[in-house]
PDB file of C-alpha atoms in Angstrom:
ATOM      1  CA  MET J1367      -5.898  -0.681  -9.842  1.00 91.00           C
ATOM      2  CA  LEU J1368      -3.145  -3.143 -10.635  1.00 98.00           C
ATOM      3  CA  ILE J1369      -2.023  -5.332  -7.719  1.00 98.00           C
ATOM      4  CA  PRO J1370       1.627  -6.281  -7.166  1.00 98.00           C
ATOM      5  CA  ARG J1371       2.385  -9.989  -7.648  1.00 98.00           C
ATOM      6  CA  GLN J1372      -0.718 -10.288  -9.855  1.00 98.00           C
ATOM      7  CA  LYS J1373      -0.765 -10.603 -13.637  1.00 98.00           C
ATOM      8  CA  THR J1374      -0.826  -7.316 -15.527  1.00 98.00           C
ATOM      9  CA  PRO J1375      -2.987  -6.695 -18.604  1.00 98.00           C
ATOM     10  CA  ASN J1376      -1.311  -7.790 -21.785  1.00 96.00           C
ATOM     11  CA  LEU J1377       0.311  -5.357 -24.140  1.00 98.00           C
ATOM     12  CA  SER J1378       0.750  -6.122 -27.823  1.00 98.00           C
ATOM     13  CA  LEU J1379       1.749  -3.061 -29.799  1.00 98.00           C
ATOM     14  CA  PRO J1380       3.666  -2.220 -32.934  1.00 98.00           C
ATOM     15  CA  LEU J1381       7.332  -1.190 -32.496  1.00 98.00           C
ATOM     16  CA  LEU J1382       9.198   1.538 -34.362  1.00 98.00           C
ATOM     17  CA  GLY J1383      11.460  -0.135 -36.824  1.00 97.00           C
ATOM     18  CA  GLY J1384       9.107  -3.073 -37.282  1.00 98.00           C
ATOM     19  CA  GLY J1385       7.855  -5.985 -35.265  1.00 98.00           C
ATOM     20  CA  THR J1386       5.589  -6.136 -32.255  1.00 98.00           C
ATOM     21  CA  PHE J1387       6.127  -5.708 -28.568  1.00 98.00           C
ATOM     22  CA  ASP J1388       4.177  -8.465 -26.838  1.00 98.00           C
ATOM     23  CA  LEU J1389       4.521  -8.348 -23.056  1.00 98.00           C
ATOM     24  CA  SER J1390       3.405 -11.978 -22.749  1.00 97.00           C
ATOM     25  CA  LYS J1391       6.396 -12.994 -24.827  1.00 97.00           C
ATOM     26  CA  ALA J1392       8.977 -10.663 -23.253  1.00 96.00           C
ATOM     27  CA  ASP J1393      12.086 -12.692 -22.492  1.00 94.00           C
ATOM     28  CA  SER J1394      14.323 -10.484 -20.389  1.00 97.00           C
ATOM     29  CA  GLU J1395      15.865 -12.214 -17.339  1.00 97.00           C
ATOM     30  CA  ARG J1396      14.329  -9.980 -14.649  1.00 98.00           C
ATOM     31  CA  GLY J1397      11.494  -8.229 -16.434  1.00 98.00           C
ATOM     32  CA  THR J1398      10.574  -5.046 -18.293  1.00 98.00           C
ATOM     33  CA  VAL J1399      10.391  -1.396 -17.325  1.00 98.00           C
ATOM     34  CA  ILE J1400       7.377   0.074 -19.157  1.00 99.00           C
ATOM     35  CA  CYS J1401       7.305   3.838 -19.422  1.00 99.00           C
ATOM     36  CA  PHE J1402       3.937   5.154 -20.627  1.00 98.00           C
ATOM     37  CA  TYR J1403       4.375   8.718 -21.816  1.00 98.00           C
ATOM     38  CA  ARG J1404       1.843  11.365 -22.863  1.00 98.00           C
ATOM     39  CA  GLY J1405       3.049  11.855 -26.456  1.00 98.00           C
ATOM     40  CA  LEU J1406       5.153  14.024 -28.709  1.00 98.00           C
ATOM     41  CA  HIS J1407       3.288  17.114 -27.562  1.00 96.00           C
ATOM     42  CA  CYS J1408       4.809  16.859 -24.070  1.00 96.00           C
ATOM     43  CA  PRO J1409       8.230  18.524 -23.557  1.00 96.00           C
ATOM     44  CA  ILE J1410       8.516  17.000 -20.074  1.00 96.00           C
ATOM     45  CA  CYS J1411       8.096  13.531 -21.592  1.00 98.00           C
ATOM     46  CA  ALA J1412      10.964  14.227 -24.019  1.00 98.00           C
ATOM     47  CA  ASN J1413      13.310  15.116 -21.132  1.00 98.00           C
ATOM     48  CA  TYR J1414      12.096  12.095 -19.140  1.00 98.00           C
ATOM     49  CA  LEU J1415      12.626   9.710 -22.028  1.00 98.00           C
ATOM     50  CA  LYS J1416      16.138  11.117 -22.576  1.00 98.00           C
ATOM     51  CA  GLU J1417      16.910   9.973 -19.033  1.00 98.00           C
ATOM     52  CA  LEU J1418      15.470   6.546 -19.710  1.00 98.00           C
ATOM     53  CA  GLU J1419      17.541   6.305 -22.880  1.00 98.00           C
ATOM     54  CA  LYS J1420      20.642   7.031 -20.734  1.00 98.00           C
ATOM     55  CA  LYS J1421      19.667   4.397 -18.168  1.00 98.00           C
ATOM     56  CA  THR J1422      18.565   1.686 -20.611  1.00 98.00           C
ATOM     57  CA  ALA J1423      22.056   0.096 -20.549  1.00 98.00           C
ATOM     58  CA  ASP J1424      22.047   0.121 -16.723  1.00 98.00           C
ATOM     59  CA  PHE J1425      18.734  -1.709 -16.696  1.00 98.00           C
ATOM     60  CA  ALA J1426      19.996  -4.157 -19.352  1.00 98.00           C
ATOM     61  CA  GLU J1427      23.060  -4.950 -17.171  1.00 98.00           C
ATOM     62  CA  ARG J1428      20.575  -6.045 -14.496  1.00 98.00           C
ATOM     63  CA  GLY J1429      18.534  -8.199 -16.900  1.00 98.00           C
ATOM     64  CA  VAL J1430      15.721  -5.689 -17.342  1.00 98.00           C
ATOM     65  CA  ALA J1431      14.397  -4.489 -20.724  1.00 98.00           C
ATOM     66  CA  THR J1432      12.945  -1.028 -21.292  1.00 98.00           C
ATOM     67  CA  ILE J1433      10.212   0.303 -23.511  1.00 99.00           C
ATOM     68  CA  ALA J1434       8.460   3.636 -24.020  1.00 99.00           C
ATOM     69  CA  ILE J1435       4.804   3.535 -25.021  1.00 99.00           C
ATOM     70  CA  SER J1436       2.209   6.148 -25.998  1.00 98.00           C
ATOM     71  CA  ALA J1437      -1.091   6.426 -27.784  1.00 98.00           C
ATOM     72  CA  ASP J1438       0.651   8.439 -30.509  1.00 98.00           C
ATOM     73  CA  GLY J1439       0.673   6.973 -33.981  1.00 98.00           C
ATOM     74  CA  GLU J1440       3.817   5.783 -35.696  1.00 98.00           C
ATOM     75  CA  GLU J1441       4.797   9.215 -37.158  1.00 98.00           C
ATOM     76  CA  ARG J1442       4.605  11.020 -33.805  1.00 98.00           C
ATOM     77  CA  ALA J1443       6.302   8.135 -31.957  1.00 98.00           C
ATOM     78  CA  GLN J1444       9.140   8.250 -34.483  1.00 98.00           C
ATOM     79  CA  ALA J1445       9.412  12.024 -34.075  1.00 98.00           C
ATOM     80  CA  MET J1446       9.768  11.542 -30.296  1.00 98.00           C
ATOM     81  CA  ALA J1447      12.405   8.790 -30.740  1.00 98.00           C
ATOM     82  CA  ASP J1448      14.300  11.111 -33.104  1.00 98.00           C
ATOM     83  CA  LYS J1449      13.921  14.072 -30.732  1.00 98.00           C
ATOM     84  CA  ILE J1450      15.537  12.199 -27.830  1.00 98.00           C
ATOM     85  CA  GLU J1451      18.079  10.535 -30.132  1.00 98.00           C
ATOM     86  CA  ALA J1452      17.011   7.087 -29.058  1.00 98.00           C
ATOM     87  CA  LYS J1453      19.553   4.409 -29.801  1.00 98.00           C
ATOM     88  CA  SER J1454      18.681   1.620 -27.346  1.00 98.00           C
ATOM     89  CA  LEU J1455      15.269   2.561 -25.936  1.00 98.00           C
ATOM     90  CA  ARG J1456      12.490   0.784 -27.786  1.00 98.00           C
ATOM     91  CA  PHE J1457       9.305   2.632 -28.706  1.00 98.00           C
ATOM     92  CA  ALA J1458       5.864   1.122 -29.095  1.00 98.00           C
ATOM     93  CA  TYR J1459       2.931   3.152 -30.393  1.00 98.00           C
ATOM     94  CA  ASP J1460      -0.844   3.114 -30.966  1.00 98.00           C
ATOM     95  CA  LEU J1461      -1.694   2.313 -27.340  1.00 98.00           C
ATOM     96  CA  PRO J1462      -5.510   1.976 -27.259  1.00 98.00           C
ATOM     97  CA  LEU J1463      -6.912   4.198 -24.505  1.00 98.00           C
ATOM     98  CA  ASP J1464      -9.081   1.388 -23.167  1.00 98.00           C
ATOM     99  CA  VAL J1465      -5.839  -0.573 -22.590  1.00 98.00           C
ATOM    100  CA  ALA J1466      -4.291   2.498 -20.961  1.00 98.00           C
ATOM    101  CA  LYS J1467      -7.223   2.515 -18.547  1.00 98.00           C
ATOM    102  CA  GLN J1468      -6.715  -1.188 -17.820  1.00 98.00           C
ATOM    103  CA  TRP J1469      -3.214  -0.205 -16.644  1.00 98.00           C
ATOM    104  CA  GLY J1470      -4.734   2.430 -14.360  1.00 98.00           C
ATOM    105  CA  LEU J1471      -3.499   5.362 -16.444  1.00 98.00           C
ATOM    106  CA  TYR J1472      -5.420   8.602 -16.241  1.00 98.00           C
ATOM    107  CA  ILE J1473      -6.879   9.997 -19.501  1.00 98.00           C
ATOM    108  CA  SER J1474      -6.780  13.737 -20.315  1.00 98.00           C
ATOM    109  CA  THR J1475      -8.567  15.863 -22.900  1.00 97.00           C
ATOM    110  CA  SER J1476      -6.784  18.262 -25.240  1.00 96.00           C
ATOM    111  CA  ARG J1477      -6.066  21.799 -24.207  1.00 94.00           C
ATOM    112  CA  GLY J1478      -5.026  22.716 -27.724  1.00 94.00           C
ATOM    113  CA  THR J1479      -1.497  23.764 -28.650  1.00 91.00           C
ATOM    114  CA  THR J1480       1.259  23.137 -26.129  1.00 90.00           C
ATOM    115  CA  SER J1481       4.117  25.395 -25.044  1.00 90.00           C
ATOM    116  CA  ILE J1482       6.259  23.846 -27.816  1.00 91.00           C
ATOM    117  CA  GLY J1483       3.683  24.536 -30.513  1.00 92.00           C
ATOM    118  CA  LEU J1484       2.323  21.012 -30.953  1.00 93.00           C
ATOM    119  CA  GLU J1485      -1.326  20.109 -30.863  1.00 93.00           C
ATOM    120  CA  GLU J1486      -2.410  17.721 -28.103  1.00 95.00           C
ATOM    121  CA  PRO J1487      -4.479  14.779 -29.229  1.00 96.00           C
ATOM    122  CA  ALA J1488      -8.202  14.921 -28.410  1.00 97.00           C
ATOM    123  CA  LEU J1489      -7.584  12.251 -25.711  1.00 98.00           C
ATOM    124  CA  PHE J1490      -4.298  10.859 -24.389  1.00 98.00           C
ATOM    125  CA  SER J1491      -2.995   8.986 -21.373  1.00 98.00           C
ATOM    126  CA  GLU J1492      -1.051  10.562 -18.554  1.00 98.00           C
ATOM    127  CA  PRO J1493       2.312   9.043 -17.487  1.00 98.00           C
ATOM    128  CA  GLY J1494       2.859   5.717 -15.811  1.00 98.00           C
ATOM    129  CA  LEU J1495       5.951   3.732 -14.939  1.00 98.00           C
ATOM    130  CA  PHE J1496       5.834   0.025 -14.268  1.00 98.00           C
ATOM    131  CA  MET J1497       8.242  -2.847 -13.783  1.00 98.00           C
ATOM    132  CA  VAL J1498       6.766  -6.161 -14.819  1.00 98.00           C
ATOM    133  CA  THR J1499       8.365  -9.498 -13.998  1.00 98.00           C
ATOM    134  CA  PRO J1500       9.105 -12.173 -16.624  1.00 97.00           C
ATOM    135  CA  GLU J1501       5.931 -13.937 -15.393  1.00 97.00           C
ATOM    136  CA  GLN J1502       4.020 -10.738 -16.341  1.00 98.00           C
ATOM    137  CA  THR J1503       3.190  -9.840 -12.761  1.00 98.00           C
ATOM    138  CA  LEU J1504       3.455  -6.291 -11.373  1.00 98.00           C
ATOM    139  CA  TYR J1505       6.634  -5.605  -9.411  1.00 98.00           C
ATOM    140  CA  TYR J1506       6.532  -1.791  -9.298  1.00 98.00           C
ATOM    141  CA  GLY J1507       4.022   0.756 -10.414  1.00 98.00           C
ATOM    142  CA  SER J1508       3.546   4.532 -10.436  1.00 98.00           C
ATOM    143  CA  VAL J1509       0.779   6.448 -12.186  1.00 98.00           C
ATOM    144  CA  GLN J1510       0.291  10.186 -12.410  1.00 97.00           C
ATOM    145  CA  THR J1511      -2.485  12.677 -13.093  1.00 97.00           C
ATOM    146  CA  MET J1512      -0.082  15.244 -14.508  1.00 95.00           C
ATOM    147  CA  PRO J1513       3.197  15.342 -16.418  1.00 95.00           C
ATOM    148  CA  PHE J1514       5.113  16.716 -13.419  1.00 94.00           C
ATOM    149  CA  VAL J1515       7.228  15.053 -10.686  1.00 94.00           C
ATOM    150  CA  ARG J1516       8.047  11.617 -12.024  1.00 97.00           C
ATOM    151  CA  PRO J1517      10.046   8.765 -10.482  1.00 97.00           C
ATOM    152  CA  HIS J1518      13.781   9.006 -11.171  1.00 97.00           C
ATOM    153  CA  PHE J1519      15.276   6.202 -13.233  1.00 98.00           C
ATOM    154  CA  SER J1520      18.560   6.317 -11.283  1.00 98.00           C
ATOM    155  CA  GLU J1521      16.553   5.593  -8.088  1.00 98.00           C
ATOM    156  CA  LEU J1522      14.778   2.681  -9.803  1.00 98.00           C
ATOM    157  CA  VAL J1523      18.134   1.247 -10.890  1.00 98.00           C
ATOM    158  CA  SER J1524      19.407   1.525  -7.293  1.00 98.00           C
ATOM    159  CA  ALA J1525      16.193  -0.004  -5.955  1.00 97.00           C
ATOM    160  CA  LEU J1526      16.574  -2.817  -8.410  1.00 97.00           C
ATOM    161  CA  ASP J1527      20.139  -3.496  -7.140  1.00 98.00           C
ATOM    162  CA  PHE J1528      18.746  -3.714  -3.595  1.00 98.00           C
ATOM    163  CA  ALA J1529      15.880  -5.943  -4.685  1.00 98.00           C
ATOM    164  CA  ILE J1530      18.196  -8.326  -6.553  1.00 97.00           C
ATOM    165  CA  ALA J1531      20.731  -8.493  -3.708  1.00 98.00           C
ATOM    166  CA  ASN J1532      18.033  -9.121  -1.098  1.00 98.00           C
ATOM    167  CA  ASP J1533      15.493 -11.119  -3.118  1.00 97.00           C
ATOM    168  CA  TYR J1534      13.058  -8.362  -2.194  1.00 98.00           C
ATOM    169  CA  PRO J1535       9.456  -9.137  -3.144  1.00 97.00           C
ATOM    170  CA  ALA J1536       6.921  -6.822  -4.758  1.00 98.00           C
ATOM    171  CA  ARG J1537       5.040  -4.934  -2.037  1.00 97.00           C
ATOM    172  CA  GLY J1538       1.459  -3.665  -1.820  1.00 97.00           C
ATOM    173  CA  GLU J1539       0.016  -7.079  -2.562  1.00 97.00           C
ATOM    174  CA  TYR J1540      -2.495  -7.214   0.315  1.00 97.00           C
ATOM    175  CA  THR J1541      -6.124  -6.919  -0.812  1.00 96.00           C
ATOM    176  CA  GLY J1542      -8.014  -8.029   2.317  1.00 97.00           C
ATOM    177  CA  ALA J1543     -10.028  -6.042   4.824  1.00 98.00           C
ATOM    178  CA  VAL J1544      -8.301  -3.244   6.708  1.00 97.00           C
TER     179      VAL J1544
END
């Protein structure tokens, strides 16, 4: 389990369009929202990423970068970016599943062809949403065992406004005896 206010695992992944996303070198003023998605095979992911695409400018206005990441290869990641008509949301691909596990993501096995006629990979990670500070510490995190019922990006933007205005720290940091 990742702990708020503690360093997250590093991420260094290829980006669609070229270059590399390296979390340790991210330079946004207030951090990065990292949206791990299941892959091209997931229609719920496509709708969710459309919402993140719409909110990317709102996050940027607050000094927060956004990125969508999956274990899909470049071709499937590009197909997802095309499907949601991504213009400002960055996509990284080839997430190793051992790294997904370091982030606390759940791993699922294929059930074959999905409702939209695409084959699920043999193994893939379930969704996770994180906000990581410029110091690469965890500020916010949510992981799921299924594709359903995800955090709303509009609520995260509003929460970010509150956190900025009130210098609100990351919570859930206590690791002692209870």
